[in-house]
């Protein structure tokens, strides 16, 4: 009997055939490093094509074909914990290797600077990084763009940014937005962005300034982590609840609702916020074009952020947690169960 959320003999994960996640030091993964920690190459040493077609990337694809999944972490991967709908989990019988020269799904975690200091993510506010780290992150991104924008094409490429910090706070991203003319060109019409943001700095003014970035947005992922202001003030240190929703409303009115763009409210599940989930669903239900609600378990990044004991105190999804049954009650409420598009980590 498989411990996976899906039957690995019937399904496989197609991320090793399409996807990479890139860190600021140049390391390249085919998935979130917490879910698959294998480094397949480094962009400060090799170009994207060389890494993508290299032996380490091929080994990961082989682990999908032989159904071993031996490089994956079944204790943290949402798809392995949840039998829900994940677009990258596909049937073996119908899967065809796209045989790409470079990945068409790229996720960037290159800058951890942020205007917030969320306890689940960091021990203190990180407003700026060192000049060396900024140069490396910028070099890594330019290496990728040199491949993607080498010649005009109509290939579908998705760039997800950023998994570590706030893009509209980041010096690196502002430099990239301001100094990459290809973003404004129609020579690459199908290069799109998935914008990950906490929403607080995405003001109408910023949305107008970077309209050519938003014009390429195929998805917005708003990292909110709470369904009401009281909870938000605990889990989103430094945030402004009213400004957050004013910014989201402007984006919804001027872009999301008009283009029917995919969008989501993301919640990092923990003891401090699970009871606010019904309130977040209530907010989501106020929109005609409803967002996805995407829930993932909080990860234990380092002991500097929180001790193991602190982590287990917040890990309400564990059956041993004293509030686990209460969490199950919250997740079983009709308002939660009836929401049409919600992904849970179990």
mmCIF file of C-alpha atoms in Angstrom:
data_model
loop_
_atom_site.group_PDB
_atom_site.id
_atom_site.type_symbol
_atom_site.label_atom_id
_atom_site.label_comp_id
_atom_site.label_asym_id
_atom_site.label_seq_id
_atom_site.Cartn_x
_atom_site.Cartn_y
_atom_site.Cartn_z
ATOM 1 C CA UNK A 1 0.000 0.000 0.000
ATOM 2 C CA UNK A 2 1.522 3.329 -1.049
ATOM 3 C CA UNK A 3 2.026 6.073 1.554
ATOM 4 C CA UNK A 4 1.774 8.632 -1.219
ATOM 5 C CA UNK A 5 -1.227 10.856 -1.839
ATOM 6 C CA UNK A 6 -1.319 9.369 -5.346
ATOM 7 C CA UNK A 7 -0.568 5.911 -6.720
ATOM 8 C CA UNK A 8 3.003 6.197 -7.965
ATOM 9 C CA UNK A 9 2.560 3.140 -10.211
ATOM 10 C CA UNK A 10 -0.221 4.896 -12.105
ATOM 11 C CA UNK A 11 0.925 8.515 -11.870
ATOM 12 C CA UNK A 12 4.196 10.368 -12.143
ATOM 13 C CA UNK A 13 5.354 13.906 -11.466
ATOM 14 C CA UNK A 14 6.255 15.795 -14.627
ATOM 15 C CA UNK A 15 8.245 18.565 -12.894
ATOM 16 C CA UNK A 16 11.664 17.038 -13.746
ATOM 17 C CA UNK A 17 10.642 17.311 -17.423
ATOM 18 C CA UNK A 18 9.420 20.915 -17.332
ATOM 19 C CA UNK A 19 10.409 22.766 -14.180
ATOM 20 C CA UNK A 20 13.331 24.258 -12.268
ATOM 21 C CA UNK A 21 13.617 26.310 -9.099
ATOM 22 C CA UNK A 22 16.611 28.613 -8.828
ATOM 23 C CA UNK A 23 18.296 29.961 -5.707
ATOM 24 C CA UNK A 24 20.332 33.150 -5.333
ATOM 25 C CA UNK A 25 23.626 31.204 -5.156
ATOM 26 C CA UNK A 26 22.890 29.724 -8.585
ATOM 27 C CA UNK A 27 21.804 26.257 -7.427
ATOM 28 C CA UNK A 28 19.133 24.681 -9.620
ATOM 29 C CA UNK A 29 16.467 22.210 -8.458
ATOM 30 C CA UNK A 30 13.582 20.618 -10.336
ATOM 31 C CA UNK A 31 11.193 21.367 -7.482
ATOM 32 C CA UNK A 32 10.989 23.224 -4.186
ATOM 33 C CA UNK A 33 14.218 22.204 -2.360
ATOM 34 C CA UNK A 34 12.160 21.271 0.706
ATOM 35 C CA UNK A 35 10.258 18.756 -1.443
ATOM 36 C CA UNK A 36 13.146 17.545 -3.609
ATOM 37 C CA UNK A 37 16.566 18.629 -2.286
ATOM 38 C CA UNK A 38 18.697 17.411 -5.218
ATOM 39 C CA UNK A 39 20.813 20.108 -6.902
ATOM 40 C CA UNK A 40 21.114 19.461 -10.646
ATOM 41 C CA UNK A 41 23.619 22.261 -11.377
ATOM 42 C CA UNK A 42 24.697 25.831 -10.696
ATOM 43 C CA UNK A 43 24.060 28.845 -12.935
ATOM 44 C CA UNK A 44 27.194 30.632 -11.774
ATOM 45 C CA UNK A 45 29.150 27.747 -13.304
ATOM 46 C CA UNK A 46 27.107 26.516 -16.290
ATOM 47 C CA UNK A 47 24.386 27.771 -18.599
ATOM 48 C CA UNK A 48 20.781 26.683 -18.257
ATOM 49 C CA UNK A 49 20.787 24.343 -21.264
ATOM 50 C CA UNK A 50 23.843 22.419 -20.023
ATOM 51 C CA UNK A 51 22.302 21.922 -16.593
ATOM 52 C CA UNK A 52 18.895 20.932 -17.969
ATOM 53 C CA UNK A 53 20.325 18.223 -20.226
ATOM 54 C CA UNK A 54 22.927 17.015 -17.693
ATOM 55 C CA UNK A 55 23.255 13.679 -15.913
ATOM 56 C CA UNK A 56 21.737 14.838 -12.601
ATOM 57 C CA UNK A 57 18.584 16.074 -14.288
ATOM 58 C CA UNK A 58 18.336 12.806 -16.227
ATOM 59 C CA UNK A 59 18.648 10.818 -12.983
ATOM 60 C CA UNK A 60 15.660 12.634 -11.540
ATOM 61 C CA UNK A 61 13.618 11.848 -14.640
ATOM 62 C CA UNK A 62 14.644 8.208 -14.364
ATOM 63 C CA UNK A 63 13.308 8.147 -10.786
ATOM 64 C CA UNK A 64 9.927 9.126 -12.167
ATOM 65 C CA UNK A 65 10.035 6.417 -14.834
ATOM 66 C CA UNK A 66 10.999 3.621 -12.433
ATOM 67 C CA UNK A 67 8.421 4.847 -9.855
ATOM 68 C CA UNK A 68 11.040 4.971 -7.110
ATOM 69 C CA UNK A 69 10.687 8.745 -6.477
ATOM 70 C CA UNK A 70 13.896 8.206 -4.532
ATOM 71 C CA UNK A 71 14.990 11.842 -4.640
ATOM 72 C CA UNK A 72 11.653 13.210 -3.360
ATOM 73 C CA UNK A 73 10.641 13.962 0.232
ATOM 74 C CA UNK A 74 7.281 12.278 0.798
ATOM 75 C CA UNK A 75 6.944 13.954 4.207
ATOM 76 C CA UNK A 76 6.861 17.495 2.808
ATOM 77 C CA UNK A 77 5.691 17.318 -0.835
ATOM 78 C CA UNK A 78 2.024 18.455 -0.969
ATOM 79 C CA UNK A 79 1.256 16.114 -3.860
ATOM 80 C CA UNK A 80 2.525 13.138 -1.882
ATOM 81 C CA UNK A 81 0.479 14.184 1.138
ATOM 82 C CA UNK A 82 -2.703 15.025 -0.737
ATOM 83 C CA UNK A 83 -4.653 13.135 -3.376
ATOM 84 C CA UNK A 84 -6.154 16.389 -4.663
ATOM 85 C CA UNK A 85 -5.678 17.941 -8.085
ATOM 86 C CA UNK A 86 -2.087 18.884 -8.908
ATOM 87 C CA UNK A 87 -1.439 19.749 -12.533
ATOM 88 C CA UNK A 88 2.045 18.234 -12.467
ATOM 89 C CA UNK A 89 0.791 14.794 -11.348
ATOM 90 C CA UNK A 90 -0.143 13.000 -14.569
ATOM 91 C CA UNK A 91 -1.018 9.494 -15.694
ATOM 92 C CA UNK A 92 1.916 7.423 -16.885
ATOM 93 C CA UNK A 93 -0.047 5.954 -19.785
ATOM 94 C CA UNK A 94 -0.722 9.359 -21.305
ATOM 95 C CA UNK A 95 2.509 11.156 -20.368
ATOM 96 C CA UNK A 96 4.866 12.202 -23.152
ATOM 97 C CA UNK A 97 8.313 13.601 -22.464
ATOM 98 C CA UNK A 98 8.294 17.133 -23.964
ATOM 99 C CA UNK A 99 12.061 16.800 -24.558
ATOM 100 C CA UNK A 100 12.752 20.502 -23.935
ATOM 101 C CA UNK A 101 16.069 22.220 -24.580
ATOM 102 C CA UNK A 102 15.516 24.202 -21.413
ATOM 103 C CA UNK A 103 12.689 24.192 -18.839
ATOM 104 C CA UNK A 104 9.524 26.092 -19.633
ATOM 105 C CA UNK A 105 8.522 26.505 -15.979
ATOM 106 C CA UNK A 106 11.060 28.445 -13.930
ATOM 107 C CA UNK A 107 10.607 29.444 -10.294
ATOM 108 C CA UNK A 108 12.962 31.941 -8.717
ATOM 109 C CA UNK A 109 13.907 32.148 -5.043
ATOM 110 C CA UNK A 110 16.751 34.582 -5.470
ATOM 111 C CA UNK A 111 16.121 37.383 -2.973
ATOM 112 C CA UNK A 112 14.880 36.928 0.600
ATOM 113 C CA UNK A 113 14.583 40.639 1.339
ATOM 114 C CA UNK A 114 11.107 41.687 2.396
ATOM 115 C CA UNK A 115 9.158 44.467 4.073
ATOM 116 C CA UNK A 116 7.591 41.930 6.475
ATOM 117 C CA UNK A 117 9.029 39.707 9.201
ATOM 118 C CA UNK A 118 6.716 36.709 9.285
ATOM 119 C CA UNK A 119 7.609 34.356 12.203
ATOM 120 C CA UNK A 120 7.153 31.246 10.032
ATOM 121 C CA UNK A 121 9.767 32.523 7.561
ATOM 122 C CA UNK A 122 12.435 34.517 9.398
ATOM 123 C CA UNK A 123 13.719 35.476 12.812
ATOM 124 C CA UNK A 124 13.930 39.175 11.933
ATOM 125 C CA UNK A 125 13.172 41.584 9.125
ATOM 126 C CA UNK A 126 15.582 41.301 6.157
ATOM 127 C CA UNK A 127 15.391 44.634 4.368
ATOM 128 C CA UNK A 128 18.496 44.325 2.230
ATOM 129 C CA UNK A 129 21.120 41.767 1.220
ATOM 130 C CA UNK A 130 24.848 42.217 0.729
ATOM 131 C CA UNK A 131 26.159 43.714 -2.534
ATOM 132 C CA UNK A 132 27.786 40.343 -3.283
ATOM 133 C CA UNK A 133 24.497 38.444 -2.951
ATOM 134 C CA UNK A 134 22.718 41.041 -5.059
ATOM 135 C CA UNK A 135 25.347 40.735 -7.809
ATOM 136 C CA UNK A 136 25.131 36.934 -7.759
ATOM 137 C CA UNK A 137 21.330 36.948 -7.894
ATOM 138 C CA UNK A 138 21.337 39.450 -10.750
ATOM 139 C CA UNK A 139 23.957 37.389 -12.625
ATOM 140 C CA UNK A 140 21.919 34.220 -12.179
ATOM 141 C CA UNK A 141 18.805 35.857 -13.589
ATOM 142 C CA UNK A 142 20.662 37.353 -16.546
ATOM 143 C CA UNK A 143 22.151 33.919 -17.307
ATOM 144 C CA UNK A 144 18.608 32.567 -17.575
ATOM 145 C CA UNK A 145 17.352 35.482 -19.656
ATOM 146 C CA UNK A 146 20.287 35.052 -22.049
ATOM 147 C CA UNK A 147 18.899 31.593 -22.809
ATOM 148 C CA UNK A 148 15.191 32.444 -22.885
ATOM 149 C CA UNK A 149 15.605 35.638 -24.909
ATOM 150 C CA UNK A 150 18.427 34.422 -27.141
ATOM 151 C CA UNK A 151 16.249 34.621 -30.248
ATOM 152 C CA UNK A 152 12.590 35.559 -30.823
ATOM 153 C CA UNK A 153 10.160 32.669 -30.316
ATOM 154 C CA UNK A 154 6.571 31.886 -29.373
ATOM 155 C CA UNK A 155 7.396 29.104 -26.893
ATOM 156 C CA UNK A 156 5.319 29.066 -23.730
ATOM 157 C CA UNK A 157 7.591 29.922 -20.785
ATOM 158 C CA UNK A 158 6.424 30.717 -17.267
ATOM 159 C CA UNK A 159 8.617 32.635 -14.813
ATOM 160 C CA UNK A 160 7.511 32.439 -11.160
ATOM 161 C CA UNK A 161 8.995 35.031 -8.826
ATOM 162 C CA UNK A 162 9.803 35.052 -5.937
ATOM 163 C CA UNK A 163 9.623 32.226 -3.422
ATOM 164 C CA UNK A 164 11.772 33.823 -0.732
ATOM 165 C CA UNK A 165 10.970 37.518 -0.411
ATOM 166 C CA UNK A 166 8.838 40.364 -1.719
ATOM 167 C CA UNK A 167 9.408 41.220 -5.374
ATOM 168 C CA UNK A 168 8.165 44.792 -5.094
ATOM 169 C CA UNK A 169 10.571 45.440 -2.218
ATOM 170 C CA UNK A 170 13.579 43.726 -3.797
ATOM 171 C CA UNK A 171 16.431 45.806 -5.225
ATOM 172 C CA UNK A 172 17.344 42.903 -7.506
ATOM 173 C CA UNK A 173 13.863 42.617 -8.999
ATOM 174 C CA UNK A 174 13.493 46.348 -9.453
ATOM 175 C CA UNK A 175 16.773 46.343 -11.395
ATOM 176 C CA UNK A 176 15.578 43.408 -13.486
ATOM 177 C CA UNK A 177 12.205 45.006 -14.169
ATOM 178 C CA UNK A 178 13.825 48.312 -15.132
ATOM 179 C CA UNK A 179 16.722 46.907 -17.183
ATOM 180 C CA UNK A 180 15.300 44.003 -19.171
ATOM 181 C CA UNK A 181 13.842 45.522 -22.341
ATOM 182 C CA UNK A 182 12.713 42.075 -23.539
ATOM 183 C CA UNK A 183 9.882 42.258 -20.980
ATOM 184 C CA UNK A 184 8.356 45.051 -23.073
ATOM 185 C CA UNK A 185 8.936 43.390 -26.435
ATOM 186 C CA UNK A 186 6.402 41.438 -28.482
ATOM 187 C CA UNK A 187 9.152 39.148 -29.826
ATOM 188 C CA UNK A 188 8.436 36.705 -26.979
ATOM 189 C CA UNK A 189 4.640 36.860 -26.651
ATOM 190 C CA UNK A 190 4.257 33.705 -24.584
ATOM 191 C CA UNK A 191 6.829 34.432 -21.900
ATOM 192 C CA UNK A 192 4.604 34.966 -18.858
ATOM 193 C CA UNK A 193 5.027 35.756 -15.162
ATOM 194 C CA UNK A 194 3.564 34.184 -12.057
ATOM 195 C CA UNK A 195 3.829 36.960 -9.494
ATOM 196 C CA UNK A 196 4.227 35.901 -5.851
ATOM 197 C CA UNK A 197 3.678 38.823 -3.496
ATOM 198 C CA UNK A 198 2.503 39.596 0.007
ATOM 199 C CA UNK A 199 0.450 42.357 -1.617
ATOM 200 C CA UNK A 200 1.299 45.171 0.787
ATOM 201 C CA UNK A 201 3.709 46.974 -1.550
ATOM 202 C CA UNK A 202 1.757 46.287 -4.735
ATOM 203 C CA UNK A 203 0.046 49.663 -4.588
ATOM 204 C CA UNK A 204 -1.925 51.133 -7.511
ATOM 205 C CA UNK A 205 1.103 53.372 -8.183
ATOM 206 C CA UNK A 206 3.436 50.377 -8.386
ATOM 207 C CA UNK A 207 0.927 48.495 -10.541
ATOM 208 C CA UNK A 208 0.870 51.428 -12.955
ATOM 209 C CA UNK A 209 4.664 51.788 -12.974
ATOM 210 C CA UNK A 210 5.199 48.115 -13.797
ATOM 211 C CA UNK A 211 2.173 47.658 -16.012
ATOM 212 C CA UNK A 212 4.334 45.855 -18.597
ATOM 213 C CA UNK A 213 5.155 43.243 -15.936
ATOM 214 C CA UNK A 214 1.517 42.820 -14.957
ATOM 215 C CA UNK A 215 0.610 42.647 -18.656
ATOM 216 C CA UNK A 216 2.585 39.398 -18.772
ATOM 217 C CA UNK A 217 1.072 37.965 -15.566
ATOM 218 C CA UNK A 218 -0.581 34.587 -16.038
ATOM 219 C CA UNK A 219 -1.181 34.206 -12.307
ATOM 220 C CA UNK A 220 -1.080 36.180 -9.062
ATOM 221 C CA UNK A 221 -0.243 34.408 -5.812
ATOM 222 C CA UNK A 222 -1.078 36.556 -2.813
ATOM 223 C CA UNK A 223 0.599 35.232 0.309
ATOM 224 C CA UNK A 224 -1.867 36.212 3.020
ATOM 225 C CA UNK A 225 -1.693 33.529 5.737
ATOM 226 C CA UNK A 226 -4.785 34.771 7.579
ATOM 227 C CA UNK A 227 -8.499 35.290 7.249
ATOM 228 C CA UNK A 228 -8.913 38.224 9.611
ATOM 229 C CA UNK A 229 -6.957 41.217 10.800
ATOM 230 C CA UNK A 230 -6.230 39.920 14.310
ATOM 231 C CA UNK A 231 -4.631 36.741 12.960
ATOM 232 C CA UNK A 232 -2.852 38.649 10.189
ATOM 233 C CA UNK A 233 -1.164 40.906 12.743
ATOM 234 C CA UNK A 234 0.281 37.812 14.446
ATOM 235 C CA UNK A 235 1.537 35.895 11.407
ATOM 236 C CA UNK A 236 2.367 38.863 9.129
ATOM 237 C CA UNK A 237 4.566 41.117 11.228
ATOM 238 C CA UNK A 238 4.764 44.576 9.706
ATOM 239 C CA UNK A 239 1.816 44.139 7.344
ATOM 240 C CA UNK A 240 -1.183 46.406 6.921
ATOM 241 C CA UNK A 241 -4.475 44.537 6.552
ATOM 242 C CA UNK A 242 -6.430 47.405 5.014
ATOM 243 C CA UNK A 243 -3.679 48.313 2.543
ATOM 244 C CA UNK A 244 -3.334 44.668 1.541
ATOM 245 C CA UNK A 245 -6.968 44.395 0.503
ATOM 246 C CA UNK A 246 -7.038 47.819 -1.137
ATOM 247 C CA UNK A 247 -4.094 46.756 -3.319
ATOM 248 C CA UNK A 248 -5.654 43.377 -4.119
ATOM 249 C CA UNK A 249 -8.982 45.017 -4.962
ATOM 250 C CA UNK A 250 -7.301 47.414 -7.397
ATOM 251 C CA UNK A 251 -5.518 44.525 -9.127
ATOM 252 C CA UNK A 252 -8.757 42.550 -9.251
ATOM 253 C CA UNK A 253 -10.783 45.441 -10.671
ATOM 254 C CA UNK A 254 -8.252 46.506 -13.300
ATOM 255 C CA UNK A 255 -6.789 43.153 -14.368
ATOM 256 C CA UNK A 256 -7.807 39.883 -12.717
ATOM 257 C CA UNK A 257 -11.566 40.183 -13.211
ATOM 258 C CA UNK A 258 -11.215 41.568 -16.732
ATOM 259 C CA UNK A 259 -8.766 38.970 -18.040
ATOM 260 C CA UNK A 260 -10.041 36.132 -15.836
ATOM 261 C CA UNK A 261 -6.461 35.657 -14.686
ATOM 262 C CA UNK A 262 -5.681 32.756 -12.392
ATOM 263 C CA UNK A 263 -5.092 33.939 -8.851
ATOM 264 C CA UNK A 264 -4.734 32.447 -5.387
ATOM 265 C CA UNK A 265 -4.736 33.215 -1.692
ATOM 266 C CA UNK A 266 -1.877 31.290 -0.088
ATOM 267 C CA UNK A 267 -1.908 30.214 3.541
ATOM 268 C CA UNK A 268 1.027 28.640 5.403
ATOM 269 C CA UNK A 269 -0.761 26.378 7.874
ATOM 270 C CA UNK A 270 0.229 26.759 11.531
ATOM 271 C CA UNK A 271 -1.259 26.877 15.005
ATOM 272 C CA UNK A 272 -1.580 30.658 14.851
ATOM 273 C CA UNK A 273 -3.824 30.835 11.772
ATOM 274 C CA UNK A 274 -5.817 27.656 11.141
ATOM 275 C CA UNK A 275 -8.920 28.942 12.944
ATOM 276 C CA UNK A 276 -9.067 31.934 10.593
ATOM 277 C CA UNK A 277 -9.418 29.756 7.472
ATOM 278 C CA UNK A 278 -13.252 30.077 7.341
ATOM 279 C CA UNK A 279 -12.855 33.866 7.371
ATOM 280 C CA UNK A 280 -10.442 33.674 4.436
ATOM 281 C CA UNK A 281 -12.978 31.552 2.558
ATOM 282 C CA UNK A 282 -15.653 34.173 3.296
ATOM 283 C CA UNK A 283 -13.439 36.833 1.734
ATOM 284 C CA UNK A 284 -12.740 34.631 -1.296
ATOM 285 C CA UNK A 285 -16.465 34.100 -1.763
ATOM 286 C CA UNK A 286 -17.020 37.846 -2.175
ATOM 287 C CA UNK A 287 -15.298 37.731 -5.578
ATOM 288 C CA UNK A 288 -17.227 36.691 -8.665
ATOM 289 C CA UNK A 289 -14.027 35.305 -10.208
ATOM 290 C CA UNK A 290 -12.974 33.265 -7.206
ATOM 291 C CA UNK A 291 -9.337 32.727 -6.225
ATOM 292 C CA UNK A 292 -7.815 29.356 -5.506
ATOM 293 C CA UNK A 293 -7.003 28.860 -1.822
ATOM 294 C CA UNK A 294 -3.692 27.053 -1.579
ATOM 295 C CA UNK A 295 -2.676 25.720 1.830
ATOM 296 C CA UNK A 296 0.746 24.270 2.617
ATOM 297 C CA UNK A 297 2.240 23.106 5.892
ATOM 298 C CA UNK A 298 4.721 25.424 7.539
ATOM 299 C CA UNK A 299 8.285 24.189 7.080
ATOM 300 C CA UNK A 300 11.071 24.099 9.636
ATOM 301 C CA UNK A 301 13.705 26.060 7.765
ATOM 302 C CA UNK A 302 16.435 26.490 10.396
ATOM 303 C CA UNK A 303 16.855 26.554 14.172
ATOM 304 C CA UNK A 304 17.702 30.246 13.838
ATOM 305 C CA UNK A 305 14.112 30.915 12.767
ATOM 306 C CA UNK A 306 12.554 28.616 15.375
ATOM 307 C CA UNK A 307 13.632 25.695 17.515
ATOM 308 C CA UNK A 308 12.397 22.178 16.876
ATOM 309 C CA UNK A 309 10.171 22.452 19.941
ATOM 310 C CA UNK A 310 8.679 25.732 18.673
ATOM 311 C CA UNK A 311 8.058 24.152 15.298
ATOM 312 C CA UNK A 312 6.219 21.184 16.802
ATOM 313 C CA UNK A 313 4.177 23.595 18.911
ATOM 314 C CA UNK A 314 2.970 25.238 15.680
ATOM 315 C CA UNK A 315 2.675 22.060 13.570
ATOM 316 C CA UNK A 316 -1.054 21.645 14.095
ATOM 317 C CA UNK A 317 -1.388 19.208 11.154
ATOM 318 C CA UNK A 318 0.525 16.536 13.127
ATOM 319 C CA UNK A 319 -1.776 13.974 14.702
ATOM 320 C CA UNK A 320 0.142 14.306 17.959
ATOM 321 C CA UNK A 321 -0.596 18.036 18.229
ATOM 322 C CA UNK A 322 -3.104 18.890 20.995
ATOM 323 C CA UNK A 323 -5.140 21.050 18.579
ATOM 324 C CA UNK A 324 -5.127 18.589 15.705
ATOM 325 C CA UNK A 325 -8.732 17.514 16.220
ATOM 326 C CA UNK A 326 -9.840 21.145 16.399
ATOM 327 C CA UNK A 327 -8.002 21.796 13.136
ATOM 328 C CA UNK A 328 -9.865 18.870 11.531
ATOM 329 C CA UNK A 329 -13.143 20.392 12.700
ATOM 330 C CA UNK A 330 -12.240 23.706 11.060
ATOM 331 C CA UNK A 331 -11.303 22.000 7.807
ATOM 332 C CA UNK A 332 -14.553 20.009 7.903
ATOM 333 C CA UNK A 333 -16.782 23.062 8.206
ATOM 334 C CA UNK A 334 -19.267 23.351 5.313
ATOM 335 C CA UNK A 335 -17.981 26.778 4.280
ATOM 336 C CA UNK A 336 -14.508 25.264 3.817
ATOM 337 C CA UNK A 337 -15.597 21.975 2.255
ATOM 338 C CA UNK A 338 -17.968 23.684 -0.164
ATOM 339 C CA UNK A 339 -15.410 26.136 -1.516
ATOM 340 C CA UNK A 340 -14.885 25.139 -5.170
ATOM 341 C CA UNK A 341 -11.114 25.443 -5.395
ATOM 342 C CA UNK A 342 -9.089 24.710 -2.277
ATOM 343 C CA UNK A 343 -5.936 22.610 -1.957
ATOM 344 C CA UNK A 344 -5.049 21.159 1.454
ATOM 345 C CA UNK A 345 -1.739 19.587 2.499
ATOM 346 C CA UNK A 346 -3.274 16.314 3.721
#
